[in-house]
Structures are given as structure tokens and as C-alpha cells.
Coordinates of C-alpha atoms and ligand atoms in Angstrom, one line a residue:
X1 CA 14.1 16.8 5.2
X2 CA 10.9 17.0 6.3
X3 CA 7.9 16.3 8.4
X4 CA 4.4 17.1 6.9
X5 CA 1.3 16.9 8.8
X6 CA -2.1 17.0 7.5
X7 CA -4.7 18.4 10.0
X8 CA -8.3 18.5 8.9
X9 CA -8.7 18.2 5.1
X10 CA -11.3 18.4 3.4
X11 CA -11.3 18.1 -0.5
X12 CA -14.7 18.5 -3.0
X13 CA -14.8 19.5 -6.5
X14 CA -18.4 20.9 -6.8
X15 CA -20.7 18.7 -5.0
X16 CA -18.4 15.8 -4.6
X17 CA -16.7 15.4 -1.4
X18 CA -13.0 13.6 -2.3
X19 CA -11.5 14.0 1.0
X20 CA -13.1 14.1 4.1
X21 CA -11.4 14.8 7.6
X22 CA -7.5 13.7 6.5
X23 CA -5.5 14.0 9.4
X24 CA -2.3 12.6 8.8
X25 CA 1.5 12.7 10.4
X26 CA 4.6 11.9 8.3
X27 CA 7.4 11.8 10.6
X28 CA 11.0 13.1 9.3
X29 CA 12.7 10.8 7.0
X30 CA 9.5 8.4 6.8
X31 CA 8.4 6.6 4.3
X32 CA 4.9 6.8 4.1
X33 CA 2.8 4.9 1.5
X34 CA -0.8 6.0 0.6
X35 CA -2.6 2.6 -0.7
X36 CA -6.3 2.4 -1.5
X37 CA -8.9 1.6 -4.2
X38 CA -8.7 3.4 -7.6
X39 CA -10.5 7.2 -7.3
X40 CA -10.5 7.2 -3.1
X41 CA -8.5 10.1 -3.6
X42 CA -5.0 8.9 -2.8
X43 CA -3.3 11.6 -6.1
X44 CA -6.0 14.5 -4.8
X45 CA -4.3 14.3 -1.4
X46 CA -0.5 14.2 -2.6
X47 CA -1.4 17.3 -5.1
X48 CA -2.6 18.7 -1.6
X49 CA 0.8 18.4 -0.1
X50 CA 1.9 19.4 -3.4
X51 CA 0.3 22.6 -3.5
X52 CA -1.4 21.6 -6.8
X53 CA -4.4 21.6 -5.0
X54 CA -6.0 23.7 -2.5
X55 CA -7.7 21.5 0.1
X56 CA -11.9 23.4 0.9
X57 CA -10.9 23.0 4.8
X58 CA -7.9 22.0 6.8
X59 CA -4.3 22.7 7.2
X60 CA -0.6 21.5 5.5
X61 CA 2.2 22.1 7.5
X62 CA 5.6 21.5 6.3
X63 CA 8.3 21.7 8.9
X64 CA 6.4 23.9 11.3
X65 CA 4.8 26.2 8.4
X66 CA 1.7 26.2 7.4
X67 CA 1.8 26.1 3.8
X68 CA -2.0 25.4 2.7
X69 CA -2.3 28.6 0.6
X70 CA 1.7 28.4 -0.9
X71 CA 2.4 27.9 -4.3
X72 CA 4.1 24.3 -5.3
X73 CA 7.5 25.8 -5.7
X74 CA 7.7 27.5 -2.7
X75 CA 6.7 24.4 -0.2
X76 CA 10.1 22.8 -1.3
X77 CA 8.8 19.4 -2.1
X78 CA 9.5 17.7 -5.7
X79 CA 6.6 15.4 -7.3
X80 CA 7.3 12.5 -9.6
X81 CA 4.6 11.4 -11.4
X82 CA 3.5 8.1 -13.3
X83 CA 4.1 9.9 -16.5
X84 CA 8.1 10.9 -16.7
X85 CA 7.0 14.4 -18.9
X86 CA 10.7 14.7 -20.4
X87 CA 11.2 17.2 -22.7
X88 CA 11.9 14.5 -25.4
X89 CA 14.4 17.3 -27.1
X90 CA 16.8 17.2 -24.7
X91 CA 19.4 15.1 -23.6
X92 CA 19.2 13.5 -20.0
X93 CA 21.6 15.8 -18.8
X94 CA 19.6 18.7 -19.4
X95 CA 16.0 17.3 -18.8
X96 CA 17.6 16.7 -15.4
X97 CA 19.2 20.4 -15.3
X98 CA 16.6 21.8 -16.7
X99 CA 14.9 23.2 -13.5
X100 CA 18.4 24.0 -11.6
X101 CA 19.0 26.3 -15.0
X102 CA 15.3 27.7 -14.7
X103 CA 16.4 28.8 -11.0
X104 CA 19.6 30.6 -12.3
X105 CA 22.2 28.0 -10.6
X106 CA 25.3 28.6 -10.9
X107 CA 26.8 26.0 -14.0
X108 CA 29.4 24.1 -11.6
X109 CA 26.8 23.5 -9.3
X110 CA 24.2 22.2 -11.6
X111 CA 27.1 19.9 -12.7
X112 CA 27.6 18.6 -9.5
X113 CA 24.4 17.9 -8.2
X114 CA 23.9 16.3 -12.0
X115 CA 26.8 14.1 -11.7
X116 CA 26.2 13.1 -7.9
X117 CA 22.2 12.1 -9.1
X118 CA 22.9 10.3 -11.7
X119 CA 26.2 8.4 -9.9
X120 CA 23.4 7.5 -7.5
X121 CA 20.5 6.3 -9.6
X122 CA 23.6 4.7 -12.2
X123 CA 22.6 6.5 -14.9
X124 CA 25.6 8.2 -15.9
X125 CA 26.5 6.2 -19.6
X126 CA 23.1 7.7 -20.4
X127 CA 23.4 11.2 -20.0
X128 CA 24.0 12.2 -23.3
X129 CA 21.0 10.1 -24.1
X130 CA 17.4 11.6 -25.6
X131 CA 14.4 10.3 -24.4
X132 CA 13.2 8.1 -26.9
X133 CA 16.3 6.0 -26.3
X134 CA 15.8 5.3 -23.1
X135 CA 13.9 2.0 -21.7
X136 CA 10.5 2.7 -19.0
X137 CA 13.1 1.8 -16.7
X138 CA 15.7 4.3 -17.7
X139 CA 13.1 7.3 -18.5
X140 CA 11.5 7.1 -14.7
X141 CA 15.4 7.0 -13.1
X142 CA 15.6 10.5 -15.3
X143 CA 12.5 11.7 -14.1
X144 CA 13.4 10.8 -10.1
X145 CA 16.8 12.3 -10.8
X146 CA 15.1 15.6 -12.2
X147 CA 13.3 15.8 -8.4
X148 CA 17.0 14.5 -6.6
X149 CA 19.0 17.5 -7.8
X150 CA 16.7 20.2 -6.4
X151 CA 17.7 18.8 -2.7
X152 CA 13.7 19.0 -2.1
X153 CA 13.1 18.4 1.5
X154 CA 10.4 15.7 0.8
X155 CA 9.9 13.8 -2.5
X156 CA 6.2 12.7 -3.3
X157 CA 5.5 9.5 -6.0
X158 CA 2.7 9.1 -7.9
X159 CA 2.1 5.8 -8.4
X160 CA 5.9 6.0 -10.3
X161 CA 6.2 2.7 -11.4
X162 CA 2.6 1.8 -12.9
X163 CA 3.9 2.3 -16.3
X164 CA 6.8 -0.5 -16.1
X165 CA 6.7 -4.3 -16.7
X166 CA 6.5 -6.9 -12.9
X167 CA 9.8 -7.8 -13.6
X168 CA 10.8 -3.9 -13.8
X169 CA 8.4 -2.8 -11.2
X170 CA 10.2 -5.1 -8.7
X171 CA 13.8 -4.1 -9.5
X172 CA 12.5 -0.4 -9.0
X173 CA 10.8 -1.2 -5.8
X174 CA 14.2 -2.0 -4.5
X175 CA 16.0 0.7 -6.1
X176 CA 13.8 3.5 -4.3
X177 CA 13.9 1.5 -0.9
X178 CA 17.4 2.0 -1.1
X179 CA 17.5 5.3 -2.4
X180 CA 15.2 6.1 0.8
X181 CA 17.6 4.3 2.7
X182 CA 20.9 6.8 1.4
X183 CA 18.8 10.0 1.0
X184 CA 16.6 9.3 4.2
X185 CA 14.9 11.6 2.6
X186 CA 10.8 12.4 4.0
X187 CA 8.9 10.3 1.1
X188 CA 5.2 10.1 0.6
X189 CA 4.5 7.6 -2.6
X190 CA 1.0 6.9 -3.9
X191 CA -0.1 3.3 -5.3
X192 CA -3.3 0.8 -5.5
X193 CA -1.0 -2.0 -5.8
X194 CA -1.1 -3.4 -1.8
X195 CA 2.2 -5.3 -2.4
X196 CA 4.1 -2.2 -2.8
X197 CA 2.7 -0.7 -0.4
X198 CA 3.8 -3.4 2.1
X199 CA 7.5 -4.0 0.4
X200 CA 8.5 0.2 1.0
X201 CA 6.8 1.9 3.3
X202 CA 7.8 2.6 6.9
X203 CA 3.8 3.5 7.2
X204 CA 0.8 2.9 5.1
X205 CA -2.3 5.1 4.8
X206 CA -5.3 3.1 3.9
X207 CA -7.4 5.3 2.3
X208 CA -10.9 4.3 1.2
X209 CA -13.5 6.6 -0.2
X210 CA -12.3 9.8 0.3
X211 CA -11.1 8.5 4.3
X212 CA -8.6 7.2 6.2
X213 CA -9.2 3.5 7.1
X214 CA -6.2 2.6 9.3
X215 CA -2.4 3.9 9.3
X216 CA 0.4 1.4 10.7
X217 CA 3.0 -0.2 9.6
X218 CA 2.8 -2.9 7.2
X219 CA 2.9 -5.9 9.7
X220 CA 0.5 -3.7 11.8
X221 CA -1.9 -3.7 9.4
X222 CA -1.4 -7.2 8.2
X223 CA -1.7 -8.9 11.7
X224 CA -4.4 -6.5 13.2
X225 CA -6.6 -4.8 10.6
X226 CA -9.0 -2.3 12.1
X227 CA -12.3 -3.3 10.0
X228 CA -13.0 -5.4 7.4
X229 CA -11.9 -3.2 4.5
X230 CA -8.2 -3.1 5.6
X231 CA -8.9 -7.3 6.4
X232 CA -9.3 -7.6 2.4
X233 CA -7.0 -4.6 1.2
X234 CA -4.1 -5.8 2.9
X235 CA -2.8 -9.2 1.8
X236 CA -2.4 -11.2 -1.1
X237 CA -4.7 -13.6 -1.8
X238 CA -7.3 -12.1 0.1
X239 CA -8.5 -12.6 3.2
X240 CA -11.5 -15.1 3.4
X241 CA -14.9 -13.8 4.8
X242 CA -17.7 -15.6 6.0
X243 CA -21.2 -14.2 7.0
X244 CA -21.8 -16.1 10.0
X245 CA -24.1 -15.8 13.6
X246 CA -22.5 -15.4 16.8
X247 CA -23.4 -18.6 18.9
X248 CA -22.7 -17.6 22.3
X249 CA -19.7 -15.7 24.1
X250 CA -17.5 -17.0 26.9
X251 CA -13.8 -16.7 28.3
X252 CA -12.1 -18.6 25.5
X253 CA -13.7 -16.0 22.9
X254 CA -16.8 -15.8 20.8
X255 CA -18.3 -18.7 19.3
X256 CA -19.8 -19.1 15.6
X257 CA -21.2 -21.9 14.1
X258 CA -19.5 -22.7 10.4
X259 CA -21.1 -24.0 7.3
X260 CA -21.6 -27.8 8.2
X261 CA -22.7 -27.2 11.9
X262 CA -19.6 -27.2 13.6
X263 CA -18.1 -24.2 15.8
X264 CA -15.1 -22.4 16.2
X265 CA -14.4 -20.4 19.1
X266 CA -12.3 -17.0 18.1
X267 CA -10.3 -15.4 20.8
X268 CA -11.8 -12.3 20.7
X269 CA -13.9 -9.8 22.6
X270 CA -17.6 -10.1 21.8
X271 CA -17.8 -5.8 21.6
X272 CA -21.2 -4.6 21.4
X273 CA -22.4 -8.3 19.7
X274 CA -24.8 -10.9 21.2
X275 CA -25.2 -14.2 20.8
X276 CA -27.5 -14.7 17.3
X277 CA -25.7 -11.7 16.2
X278 CA -24.5 -11.2 12.4
X279 CA -20.5 -11.6 12.8
X280 CA -18.4 -12.2 9.3
X281 CA -15.4 -14.8 10.0
X282 CA -11.9 -14.1 8.5
X283 CA -9.3 -16.3 7.7
X284 CA -6.4 -15.6 5.7
X285 CA -5.5 -18.2 3.1
X286 CA -2.2 -19.1 4.1
X287 CA -3.7 -19.8 7.6
X288 CA -5.1 -22.5 6.2
X289 CA -3.9 -25.7 5.7
X290 CA -4.8 -28.6 3.3
X291 CA -5.1 -31.4 5.4
X292 CA -5.5 -32.3 9.1
X293 CA -3.3 -29.2 10.6
X294 CA -2.0 -25.9 10.3
X295 CA 2.2 -26.4 11.7
X296 CA 0.8 -29.7 13.4
X297 CA -2.0 -28.0 15.2
X298 CA -5.7 -28.1 14.4
X299 CA -8.8 -26.5 16.1
X300 CA -11.2 -27.5 13.4
X301 CA -11.2 -29.6 10.2
X302 CA -13.6 -28.6 7.9
X303 CA -15.0 -31.2 4.3
X304 CA -14.5 -29.4 0.9
X305 CA -14.1 -29.8 -2.6
X306 CA -11.3 -28.2 -4.6
X307 CA -13.3 -26.0 -7.3
X308 CA -10.0 -24.4 -8.4
X309 CA -6.4 -25.0 -8.0
X310 CA -4.1 -22.3 -9.1
X311 CA -0.6 -24.4 -9.3
X312 CA 2.1 -21.2 -9.3
X313 CA 5.0 -23.3 -8.7
X314 CA 6.2 -22.7 -5.1
X315 CA 2.7 -22.5 -3.9
X316 CA -0.8 -23.4 -4.7
X317 CA -3.8 -21.5 -4.2
X318 CA -7.4 -23.8 -4.1
X319 CA -10.7 -22.6 -4.3
X320 CA -12.3 -24.7 -2.0
X321 CA -16.2 -25.0 -1.7
X322 CA -17.7 -26.4 1.6
X323 CA -21.4 -25.8 0.7
X324 CA -23.4 -24.0 -1.7
X325 CA -22.7 -20.6 -0.7
X326 CA -19.4 -20.6 1.4
X327 CA -16.0 -21.0 -0.9
X328 CA -12.9 -21.3 1.3
X329 CA -9.2 -20.1 -0.7
X330 CA -6.0 -21.7 1.1
X331 CA -2.6 -21.0 -0.3
X332 CA -0.6 -24.1 0.7
X333 CA 2.9 -25.3 -0.3
X334 CA 3.4 -25.9 -4.3
X335 CA 4.6 -29.4 -3.5
X336 CA 0.6 -30.4 -3.0
X337 CA -0.8 -32.6 -5.8
X338 CA -4.2 -31.8 -5.1
X339 CA -6.4 -31.5 -8.5
X340 CA -9.7 -30.0 -9.3
X341 CA -12.8 -32.1 -7.9
X342 CA -10.7 -33.6 -5.2
X343 CA -12.5 -34.3 -1.7
X344 CA -10.1 -32.1 0.8
X345 CA -10.2 -31.4 4.4
X346 CA -9.2 -27.8 5.3
X347 CA -7.7 -27.0 8.8
X348 CA -8.7 -24.0 10.5
X349 CA -6.6 -22.7 13.5
X350 CA -8.8 -20.1 15.7
X351 CA -6.2 -17.8 17.0
X352 CA -5.2 -17.2 13.6
X353 CA -8.8 -16.3 12.8
X354 CA -10.7 -13.1 13.0
X355 CA -14.2 -11.5 13.9
X356 CA -16.0 -8.2 12.6
X357 CA -19.2 -7.4 13.7
X358 CA -21.9 -5.7 12.0
X359 CA -20.6 -2.7 11.5
X360 CA -17.5 -4.0 9.8
X361 CA -15.2 -3.2 12.7
X362 CA -12.7 -5.5 13.8
X363 CA -13.9 -7.4 17.1
X364 CA -10.9 -6.4 19.6
X365 CA -8.6 -9.6 20.5
X366 CA -8.8 -10.8 24.1
X367 CA -6.7 -8.7 26.8
X368 CA -4.6 -11.4 28.6
X369 CA -7.3 -9.6 31.9
X370 CA -10.2 -11.3 30.2
X371 CA -8.5 -14.3 29.2
X372 CA -7.8 -14.9 33.0
X373 CA -11.3 -14.0 34.1
Ligands
ATP1 P1 -6.6 6.5 -9.1 O1 -5.8 4.9 -8.7 O2 -7.4 5.7 -10.1 O3 -5.5 7.5 -9.6 P2 -6.8 7.9 -6.7 O4 -7.0 7.4 -5.3 O5 -5.5 8.6 -6.9 O6 -7.5 7.1 -8.1 P3 -8.1 10.8 -7.0 O7 -7.7 10.5 -8.5 O8 -7.3 11.4 -5.6 O9 -8.1 9.2 -7.1 O10 -9.4 10.8 -7.7 C1 -10.6 10.9 -6.5 C2 -11.9 11.6 -6.9 O11 -11.9 12.5 -7.4 C3 -12.0 10.5 -7.9 O12 -14.0 10.4 -8.2 C4 -11.7 11.5 -9.7 O13 -12.9 11.5 -10.4 C5 -12.3 12.9 -8.2 N1 -11.7 14.2 -9.4 C6 -10.0 14.5 -9.0 N2 -10.1 15.3 -9.5 C7 -10.9 16.1 -10.0 C8 -11.3 17.2 -10.6 N3 -10.2 17.7 -11.1 N4 -12.7 17.9 -10.8 C9 -13.4 16.5 -10.8 N5 -13.2 15.4 -10.1 C10 -12.1 14.8 -9.7

């Protein structure tokens, strides 16, 4: 097992800077997920840990060793790719054993390790099949088996589930969580899927355009996003954003004026924003209510028209129009009978809302000291 430290990592391909000033400390045994939109640099960062990319600046430290210029094989980490890259002419057993055989390990030790990995991944009945005789999920398990037998210090996963269908992805997600529980190994996992990140990670690194936007436990990112990017990236459906003007600030927080003229006082500090300044109101769809209250309470009721209604069974997502420019998504219980074109009322709760300043940074919540003042 290993602690992995990335210190001041920069990476450019020619003139194009792909990673900027990345500082990340991954604890021994931690399941860390790198998440972000396509092209943000997740894979490049993972390959930098593996030794498949050399950073332009900065250091990669694994278990106290500065491995920045070490070749991949010396680092003791194993990478599992999106494409399984199994040898088609070899059996599952031969595929899993191949790396160990190359390293000159004795046959009985290889056999023992392969049996252990096969038992862990429940692929024992498949050991004598060829890759073409396996499903996608089984092939991915074999690819993971190939890395497990090496007893690596850390596992690096690059979107390992993205070739699988939705149901199998959910199943493999659970298997990987269980595998981490059993091995207690350091795992670094790259995905663009925020649900995968939320469900699997001990901590998540949100990357955007080669920079770290925020690092934290899944619920920390959900509850306290540092800025508009993280707020919009974590959570599904996406957080609603309404650009508004700040009306005034007071001991109860910052007051904004909503479409239609009603006011809402959000319990946050104004930061550097003054009355009249631009702010963005953020409210998650699941924190809005259909009807007159969210959990029996409402600070504000907004009239709207249901423009699109998505019935998902257990829940319903309503895209509601407030006026010519403003639309809010609401996620509610599936038993609602709302139809397109219905007039509805949206209940808003101020403590569940966020405000972001003109630079996109979240305005800080009121502290108990500022509440008392
Ligand atoms: P995705 O989710 O689409 O795989 P990603 O976040 O993993 O994206 P990277 O693959 O790390 O992103 O790529 C980051 C940026 O670096 C992209 O703009 C990509 O085009 C660029 N890039 C990656 N590898 C190279 C390379 N070898 N040469 C030039 N540019 C590269």
C-alpha cells in the first residue's frame, strides 16, 4: 500500500498546458477519484503517477520515494485501462499469469496468486476460456485480476467501466468498492461520471481545464461546493443557477430579488459583493418543492409553468418556467400528477440555497459569530 503525493505538477504538450500547479496528497489505502469533463487532464494526471508521462515540472512521490523520473515498472503501481487489452490467443489464466511469468516468478507462486485473484473476482470457472468467450464485465474482471496478482502498492484505474452497459456498470461499481474494502489498497480512479465518483470515492478531486477546483469527501463537495463549477458538476440533475442582483445585506444574510420581484434572504456573508452587485443563486432541484412547502417549510413560493415533465417512476423532474429568461428544474416524488402546461408553485427554502459572487466563488455561510452580531 502506498501514500501518493503530487507536488506542483505541471504538464504541457508543446505549447499547450494540460496540467497546472496540481497538489494532491492521496492517503495510504484511500480510494481517490479524479473527476472532470472530457479533456480536463484526468488521464494525463493518472499516467503521470504511473510513469507513462513525465511532468514538465513538479514531483511524484510514492511512499516517500521521489519517483518522478522512475520508469513505470519500478514504481510498483498497476494500471487498469478502459480497453482491457487482453491477449486474444491466451486463456484467462495465461493472461493473468503473463506478467508474473515474464518477471521470472516460480510456477507454484504464480499459480497461487492467480487462484487467489480468481477467487476474489469470482472468475474461477472462466480460467480456461479465451477472452472472446467472455462478456465485457468478465473481461474487465480479468484485466483487474492481471493487476491484482502483481500485489501492487497502488491501483490506477482509467475509466475502467465506460465500455460496459448501465446495469453492468452499477454491478462492477459495487464489486470494485468491495474489492477496495478487502484489499485496503490505495486506489486512484479516473472517471467523467460524477455518480461513479460520488458512490465510490473516499475523496474526490474535481478537475477542470488542468486545474484542481476542489478536493473533498463526496458529501462535502455536494454540500459545500467551493465555486460554480463544482456546484454544477456534482449532483444530478444539475444545480439550478439564476443570475441576479444583490439587493442588500444584513445580519440574516444576503437578500436577492428573484424574477417576479420577490425577495429571498440567503444565510451567507456578502464576501466582496456590495448591494447592486451581480450574484448567482444556486438551488439543487431536489431542494425545491412542488406545491407550497419543502418538508413542510417554505421561505418563498414562486409561481411557474411546467414546461417539460419527466416521469422517471420513483421521481419526477419538472422543468418549470418562471418568466422569459428564468427556468428552474425541480426533482420531486414520482406520485405527482403534474402535466406539461400546468401552472405550479415552487417552494424555495433559503438555507438550502447558495450564492456565488461574480468570480464564481461561493459566498461563505454565516458563521455563528456573524449570526449573533
Ligand atoms: P477524457 O475524459 O476525454 O479522456 P481527460 O480529462 O482524461 O479526458 P486527457 O486525456 O488527460 O483528458 O487530456 C487532456 C488534454 O491533453 C486534452 O486536451 C488532450 O487533447 C491533450 N493531450 C493528451 N495527450 C496528449 C498528447 N500526447 N499530445 C498532445 N496533447 C495531448
